[in-house]
Coordinates of C-alpha atoms in Angstrom, one line a residue:
Chain D
M1 CA -110.5 54.8 255.6
A2 CA -112.6 56.7 258.0
S3 CA -110.7 55.3 261.0
T4 CA -108.0 58.0 260.4
P5 CA -109.7 61.2 261.5
L6 CA -109.3 64.5 259.5
S7 CA -106.4 66.6 260.5
S8 CA -107.3 69.1 263.3
D9 CA -106.4 71.9 260.9
S10 CA -109.0 70.9 258.3
K11 CA -111.6 70.1 261.0
H12 CA -111.4 73.6 262.5
G13 CA -110.3 75.7 259.6
G14 CA -112.5 77.3 256.9
H15 CA -116.1 76.3 256.8
S16 CA -115.9 73.0 258.7
H17 CA -117.4 74.4 261.8
V18 CA -119.3 71.6 263.4
Q19 CA -122.8 72.9 264.4
P20 CA -124.1 71.7 267.8
V21 CA -127.1 69.5 267.8
W22 CA -129.1 71.8 270.0
L23 CA -128.8 74.6 267.5
L24 CA -129.9 72.4 264.5
L25 CA -132.7 71.0 266.5
G26 CA -133.8 74.3 268.0
N27 CA -133.7 75.9 264.5
M28 CA -136.0 73.1 263.1
L29 CA -138.5 73.6 266.1
W30 CA -138.5 77.4 265.7
L31 CA -139.1 77.0 262.0
M32 CA -142.0 74.7 262.7
V33 CA -143.4 77.3 265.2
L34 CA -143.1 79.9 262.3
L35 CA -144.9 77.6 260.0
I36 CA -147.8 77.4 262.5
I37 CA -147.7 81.2 262.8
T38 CA -147.8 81.3 259.0
W39 CA -151.0 79.4 258.9
W40 CA -152.5 81.4 261.8
A41 CA -151.7 84.7 260.1
S42 CA -153.4 83.5 256.9
T43 CA -156.6 83.0 258.9
F44 CA -156.3 86.5 260.5
D45 CA -157.3 89.8 259.0
F46 CA -154.7 92.4 259.8
G47 CA -156.7 95.2 258.2
N48 CA -156.4 95.0 254.5
V49 CA -155.2 92.6 251.8
V50 CA -151.9 94.5 251.3
I51 CA -150.9 94.2 255.0
N52 CA -152.0 90.5 255.0
N53 CA -149.8 89.8 252.1
V54 CA -146.8 91.7 253.6
V55 CA -147.2 89.8 257.0
A56 CA -147.2 86.5 255.0
M57 CA -144.2 87.3 253.1
L58 CA -142.4 88.8 256.2
I59 CA -142.8 85.5 258.1
A60 CA -141.7 83.5 255.0
T61 CA -138.6 85.7 254.7
I62 CA -137.8 85.2 258.4
K63 CA -138.0 81.5 257.9
A64 CA -135.7 81.8 254.9
V65 CA -133.2 83.8 256.8
F66 CA -133.0 81.1 259.6
V67 CA -132.6 78.3 257.0
I68 CA -129.9 80.2 255.2
W69 CA -128.0 81.4 258.3
I70 CA -128.1 78.3 260.4
F71 CA -129.0 75.3 258.3
M72 CA -126.9 76.3 255.3
G73 CA -124.1 77.4 257.6
V74 CA -123.7 80.9 256.2
M75 CA -123.3 82.0 259.8
H76 CA -119.8 80.4 259.9
A77 CA -119.0 81.0 256.1
S78 CA -116.3 83.2 255.0
K79 CA -116.9 86.9 254.1
L80 CA -116.6 86.1 250.4
A81 CA -119.4 83.4 250.7
K82 CA -121.6 85.8 252.7
I83 CA -121.2 88.7 250.3
W84 CA -122.0 86.4 247.5
V85 CA -125.2 85.1 249.2
V86 CA -126.4 88.6 249.9
A87 CA -125.6 89.8 246.3
G88 CA -127.5 86.8 245.0
F89 CA -130.6 87.9 246.8
G90 CA -129.9 91.5 245.8
F91 CA -130.0 90.5 242.2
L92 CA -133.5 88.9 242.8
F93 CA -134.7 92.2 244.5
L94 CA -133.4 94.1 241.4
M95 CA -135.3 91.8 239.1
F96 CA -138.6 92.5 241.0
G97 CA -137.9 96.1 239.9
I98 CA -139.4 95.0 236.5
L99 CA -142.8 95.2 238.2
G100 CA -142.3 99.0 238.3
D101 CA -142.5 99.0 234.6
Y102 CA -145.9 97.1 234.7
A103 CA -147.1 99.3 237.4
T104 CA -146.6 102.5 235.2
R105 CA -147.9 100.9 231.9
Q106 CA -151.3 102.5 232.3
F107 CA -150.0 105.4 230.2
E108 CA -149.9 103.2 227.2
P109 CA -151.1 103.6 224.6
V110 CA -150.5 107.4 224.8
S111 CA -153.3 109.2 223.1
G112 CA -152.5 110.1 219.6
W113 CA -150.0 107.2 219.2
E114 CA -152.6 104.4 218.8
T115 CA -153.3 105.1 215.1
N116 CA -151.7 106.8 212.2
V117 CA -148.5 104.8 212.4
P118 CA -147.5 101.8 210.5
N119 CA -148.1 98.5 212.0
G120 CA -150.8 99.9 214.2
G121 CA -148.5 101.5 216.5
A122 CA -147.3 98.2 218.0
S123 CA -143.7 98.1 216.9
S124 CA -141.6 99.8 214.2
F125 CA -140.0 96.4 213.7
P126 CA -141.7 93.8 211.7
R127 CA -142.6 90.6 213.7
Q128 CA -142.9 88.3 210.7
W129 CA -140.0 87.4 208.4
P130 CA -140.2 88.1 205.6
P131 CA -142.2 91.1 206.4
Q132 CA -145.8 90.9 205.3
K133 CA -147.0 93.8 203.2
K134 CA -149.3 95.8 205.4
P135 CA -152.6 97.0 204.0
E136 CA -152.6 100.6 202.9
Q137 CA -153.0 102.8 206.0
V138 CA -154.7 106.1 205.7
G139 CA -154.2 108.8 208.2
E140 CA -153.1 112.3 208.4
N141 CA -149.6 111.6 209.8
F142 CA -149.0 108.4 207.7
R143 CA -146.0 108.7 205.4
P144 CA -145.3 105.7 203.2
R145 CA -141.7 104.4 203.6
G146 CA -139.1 103.8 200.9
Chain P
M1 CA -102.5 86.2 252.5
A2 CA -99.2 85.9 254.4
A3 CA -100.9 83.6 256.8
I4 CA -102.0 81.3 253.9
A5 CA -98.4 81.3 252.6
S6 CA -97.0 80.4 256.0
D7 CA -99.6 77.7 256.6
H8 CA -98.5 75.9 253.4
G9 CA -96.3 73.0 254.2
H10 CA -97.3 72.8 257.8
G11 CA -99.6 69.9 257.6
H12 CA -102.2 71.2 255.2
G13 CA -100.2 70.2 252.3
H14 CA -100.3 66.6 253.3
D15 CA -104.1 66.5 253.7
E16 CA -105.3 63.6 251.5
A17 CA -108.4 65.7 250.4
L18 CA -106.4 68.7 249.4
H19 CA -106.1 69.2 245.6
H20 CA -102.9 70.5 244.2
Q21 CA -104.3 73.9 242.9
F22 CA -105.3 75.0 246.4
E23 CA -103.0 76.4 249.1
N24 CA -104.7 74.7 252.0
M25 CA -108.1 73.1 253.1
E26 CA -109.6 76.5 254.1
Q27 CA -109.1 77.9 250.7
Q28 CA -110.3 74.8 249.0
N29 CA -113.4 74.5 251.1
D30 CA -114.2 78.2 250.5
S31 CA -113.9 77.8 246.8
Y32 CA -116.3 74.8 246.9
I33 CA -118.9 76.8 249.0
V34 CA -118.7 79.9 246.9
G35 CA -119.0 77.8 243.8
M36 CA -122.1 76.0 245.2
W37 CA -123.6 79.3 246.1
T38 CA -123.0 80.6 242.7
F39 CA -125.1 77.7 241.3
L40 CA -127.8 78.4 243.9
V41 CA -127.9 82.1 243.0
T42 CA -128.6 81.0 239.4
E43 CA -131.5 78.8 240.9
V44 CA -132.7 81.8 242.9
M45 CA -133.0 83.8 239.6
F46 CA -134.6 80.9 237.8
F47 CA -137.3 80.5 240.4
G48 CA -137.3 84.2 241.0
A49 CA -138.5 84.9 237.4
L50 CA -141.5 82.5 238.1
F51 CA -142.2 84.3 241.4
L52 CA -142.2 87.5 239.4
I53 CA -144.7 86.3 236.9
Y54 CA -146.8 85.0 239.8
T55 CA -146.7 88.3 241.5
L56 CA -147.6 90.2 238.4
Y57 CA -150.7 88.0 237.5
R58 CA -151.9 87.7 241.0
S59 CA -151.9 91.5 241.4
M60 CA -153.9 91.8 238.1
Y61 CA -156.5 89.1 238.9
Q62 CA -156.5 89.0 242.8
M63 CA -160.1 87.8 243.2
D64 CA -159.9 85.1 240.5
F65 CA -156.6 83.8 242.0
F66 CA -158.1 83.8 245.5
L67 CA -161.1 81.8 244.3
A68 CA -159.1 79.3 242.3
H69 CA -156.7 78.8 245.2
E70 CA -159.5 77.4 247.3
A71 CA -159.3 74.2 245.3
L72 CA -155.9 73.5 247.0
N73 CA -155.8 71.3 250.1
V74 CA -154.2 73.3 252.9
Q75 CA -153.6 70.3 255.2
M76 CA -151.6 68.5 252.5
G77 CA -149.5 71.6 251.9
M78 CA -148.9 71.9 255.8
I79 CA -147.9 68.2 256.0
N80 CA -145.4 68.7 253.2
T81 CA -144.0 71.9 254.7
F82 CA -143.4 70.0 257.9
V83 CA -141.8 67.1 256.1
L84 CA -139.5 69.4 254.2
L85 CA -138.4 71.4 257.3
F86 CA -137.7 68.1 259.1
S87 CA -135.7 66.8 256.1
S88 CA -133.6 70.1 256.2
F89 CA -132.8 69.3 259.8
T90 CA -131.8 65.7 258.9
V91 CA -129.5 66.9 256.1
A92 CA -127.9 69.4 258.4
M93 CA -127.4 66.5 260.9
S94 CA -125.8 64.4 258.1
V95 CA -123.4 67.3 257.4
R96 CA -122.5 67.3 261.1
Y97 CA -121.9 63.6 261.1
A98 CA -119.8 63.9 258.0
Q99 CA -117.6 66.5 259.6
L100 CA -117.3 64.1 262.7
Q101 CA -116.6 61.2 260.2
K102 CA -119.5 59.1 261.7
R103 CA -120.5 57.0 258.7
G104 CA -123.4 55.3 260.4
G105 CA -124.8 58.7 261.4
V106 CA -124.5 60.1 257.9
L107 CA -126.2 57.1 256.3
A108 CA -129.0 57.2 258.9
M109 CA -129.7 60.9 258.4
L110 CA -129.5 60.8 254.6
G111 CA -131.8 57.7 254.8
I112 CA -134.4 59.7 256.8
T113 CA -134.1 62.5 254.3
Q114 CA -134.9 60.2 251.5
V115 CA -137.9 58.9 253.2
C116 CA -139.1 62.6 253.8
A117 CA -138.4 63.3 250.1
L118 CA -140.5 60.2 249.1
A119 CA -143.2 61.3 251.4
F120 CA -143.3 64.8 250.0
M121 CA -143.7 63.3 246.4
V122 CA -146.4 60.9 247.5
V123 CA -148.4 63.7 249.1
K124 CA -147.8 65.8 245.8
Y125 CA -148.9 62.8 243.7
F126 CA -152.2 62.7 245.6
E127 CA -152.7 66.5 245.2
Y128 CA -151.9 66.4 241.5
Q129 CA -154.3 63.4 241.0
E130 CA -157.1 65.3 242.6
K131 CA -156.5 68.4 240.5
F132 CA -156.4 66.3 237.3
G133 CA -159.5 64.5 238.3
H134 CA -161.3 67.9 238.7
H135 CA -160.0 69.0 235.3
L136 CA -157.9 71.8 236.8
Y137 CA -154.9 71.3 234.6
P138 CA -154.2 74.0 232.0
G139 CA -155.4 73.0 228.5
P140 CA -158.4 72.5 226.3
G141 CA -160.3 70.5 229.0
F142 CA -159.8 73.1 231.7
G143 CA -162.7 74.0 233.8
S144 CA -165.0 71.5 232.2
H145 CA -166.3 70.9 235.8
P146 CA -167.0 74.5 236.8
E147 CA -168.0 73.5 240.4
Y148 CA -164.3 73.1 241.2
L149 CA -163.4 76.7 240.0
H150 CA -165.1 78.0 243.1
G151 CA -166.6 80.9 241.0
A152 CA -163.3 82.0 239.5
T153 CA -163.3 83.3 235.8
P154 CA -162.0 80.1 233.8
N155 CA -159.2 82.0 232.0
F156 CA -157.8 83.6 235.0
A157 CA -158.1 80.3 237.1
Q158 CA -156.3 78.6 234.3
L159 CA -153.5 81.1 234.6
Y160 CA -153.3 80.4 238.4
F161 CA -153.2 76.6 237.9
G162 CA -150.6 77.1 235.1
L163 CA -148.5 78.8 237.6
Y164 CA -149.3 76.3 240.4
F165 CA -148.3 73.3 238.2
G166 CA -145.4 75.1 236.7
M167 CA -143.9 76.2 240.1
T168 CA -144.6 73.2 242.2
G169 CA -143.8 70.9 239.3
L170 CA -140.4 72.5 238.9
H171 CA -139.9 72.4 242.6
G172 CA -140.9 68.7 242.6
L173 CA -138.4 68.1 239.8
H174 CA -135.7 69.6 242.1
V175 CA -137.0 67.2 244.9
V176 CA -136.5 64.2 242.6
I177 CA -133.0 65.4 241.4
G178 CA -132.2 65.8 245.1
M179 CA -133.2 62.3 245.9
I180 CA -131.0 61.0 243.0
V181 CA -128.1 63.1 244.2
I182 CA -128.6 62.0 247.9
G183 CA -128.8 58.4 246.7
Y184 CA -125.5 58.8 244.9
L185 CA -124.0 60.3 248.0
M186 CA -125.3 57.5 250.2
A187 CA -123.8 55.0 247.8
K188 CA -120.4 56.7 248.2
W189 CA -120.7 56.7 252.0
W190 CA -121.9 53.0 251.9
R191 CA -118.8 52.0 250.0
N192 CA -116.5 54.1 252.2
S193 CA -115.3 56.1 249.3
P194 CA -112.5 58.5 250.3
M195 CA -114.3 61.1 248.2
V196 CA -116.7 61.6 251.0
T197 CA -115.1 60.1 254.1
K198 CA -111.9 62.1 253.8
D199 CA -113.6 65.4 252.9
Y200 CA -117.0 66.5 254.3
I201 CA -117.5 69.0 251.4
P202 CA -119.5 66.7 249.0
T203 CA -122.1 66.0 251.8
E204 CA -122.1 69.8 252.6
L205 CA -122.8 70.8 249.0
V206 CA -125.6 68.2 248.7
G207 CA -127.0 69.6 251.9
L208 CA -126.9 73.2 250.5
Y209 CA -128.9 71.9 247.6
W210 CA -131.4 70.3 249.7
H211 CA -131.9 73.4 251.9
F212 CA -132.5 75.5 248.7
V213 CA -135.3 73.1 247.8
D214 CA -136.7 73.7 251.3
L215 CA -136.2 77.5 250.8
V216 CA -138.3 77.6 247.5
W217 CA -141.1 75.7 249.4
I218 CA -141.1 78.1 252.2
F219 CA -142.3 80.8 249.7
L220 CA -144.4 78.6 247.5
F221 CA -146.5 77.3 250.4
P222 CA -148.0 80.7 251.6
L223 CA -148.2 82.1 248.0
M224 CA -150.1 79.1 246.6
Y225 CA -152.1 77.8 249.6
L226 CA -152.7 80.5 252.1
M227 CA -153.8 83.6 250.0
P228 CA -155.6 86.3 252.0
K229 CA -159.0 87.3 250.8
P230 CA -158.7 90.4 248.6

């Protein structure tokens, strides 16, 4: 059982880098200092709400990087693991690009498109199946289908 | 790749923990780590979608979210953050002891982690209990005691508490799953199972999961508890 130590090859090869206690302990203490800074920053006004939010998220991101880099051992991981970690958070960043769509939605409904189209302009596809017969719509551009 | 081929048969191949489909321990360990990170990336996207919803609605109803968030107890959130950060340290220590094959150290560190996880859930229980007592859970009875809404519009406050319970609840579920997995890992170490004693990777992978749970909380805490006044 455990009395036979792992071969030296497997102990030092790959990802089995043994992290020193001072690094792990120091990282924890540093994260706790950052936590206190997080709380302090939340009580402090940096100028406006946008900057206050950016500061809060910046501190949280710094904490996250220290957890990932040291506690999760990405520091000593292979290049493949590193690139996969970065790509993973890259996907998250891309997903937040959806907010760009919401930010530009004020243009809808475009004037002239709210009425005079079947289904009230909401969608050209019926949401109910089987499609409900719509009440007769009257409008200058309305053209009955079929 | 030439180095891998020449390594084969020079001791690596005789490692008890090495499975036949891998060239050497380095390749095997790398496969496990990348595989675990693949799972964690799906988890990042899973929670990421919720953070996206949160960002969208908070930007739409900034003042109501701010007023509603005043119902949360910052002290309890701080205590839980300290507890999770400390448990991340003990898990990292357990991985270190697993690499050094110190069974007592692994069991002690995982045991402390379990105590931290339990403490986190107990604090969460008291927080949830208070919110339920104040009728702040989304549903027909929401806001029936308006004094706890701190002046927020009930519908938008309900949106905030829907996200609060949804996100912290899902995070809490991850903590509970972590406790089960760490318990299983401890049982393996307790019985001297070669699965964990000959190979540090199972302990490492459980550790990665636990750090991820910590990571989610690092963002949840400032977003839910420490909103700046709009």
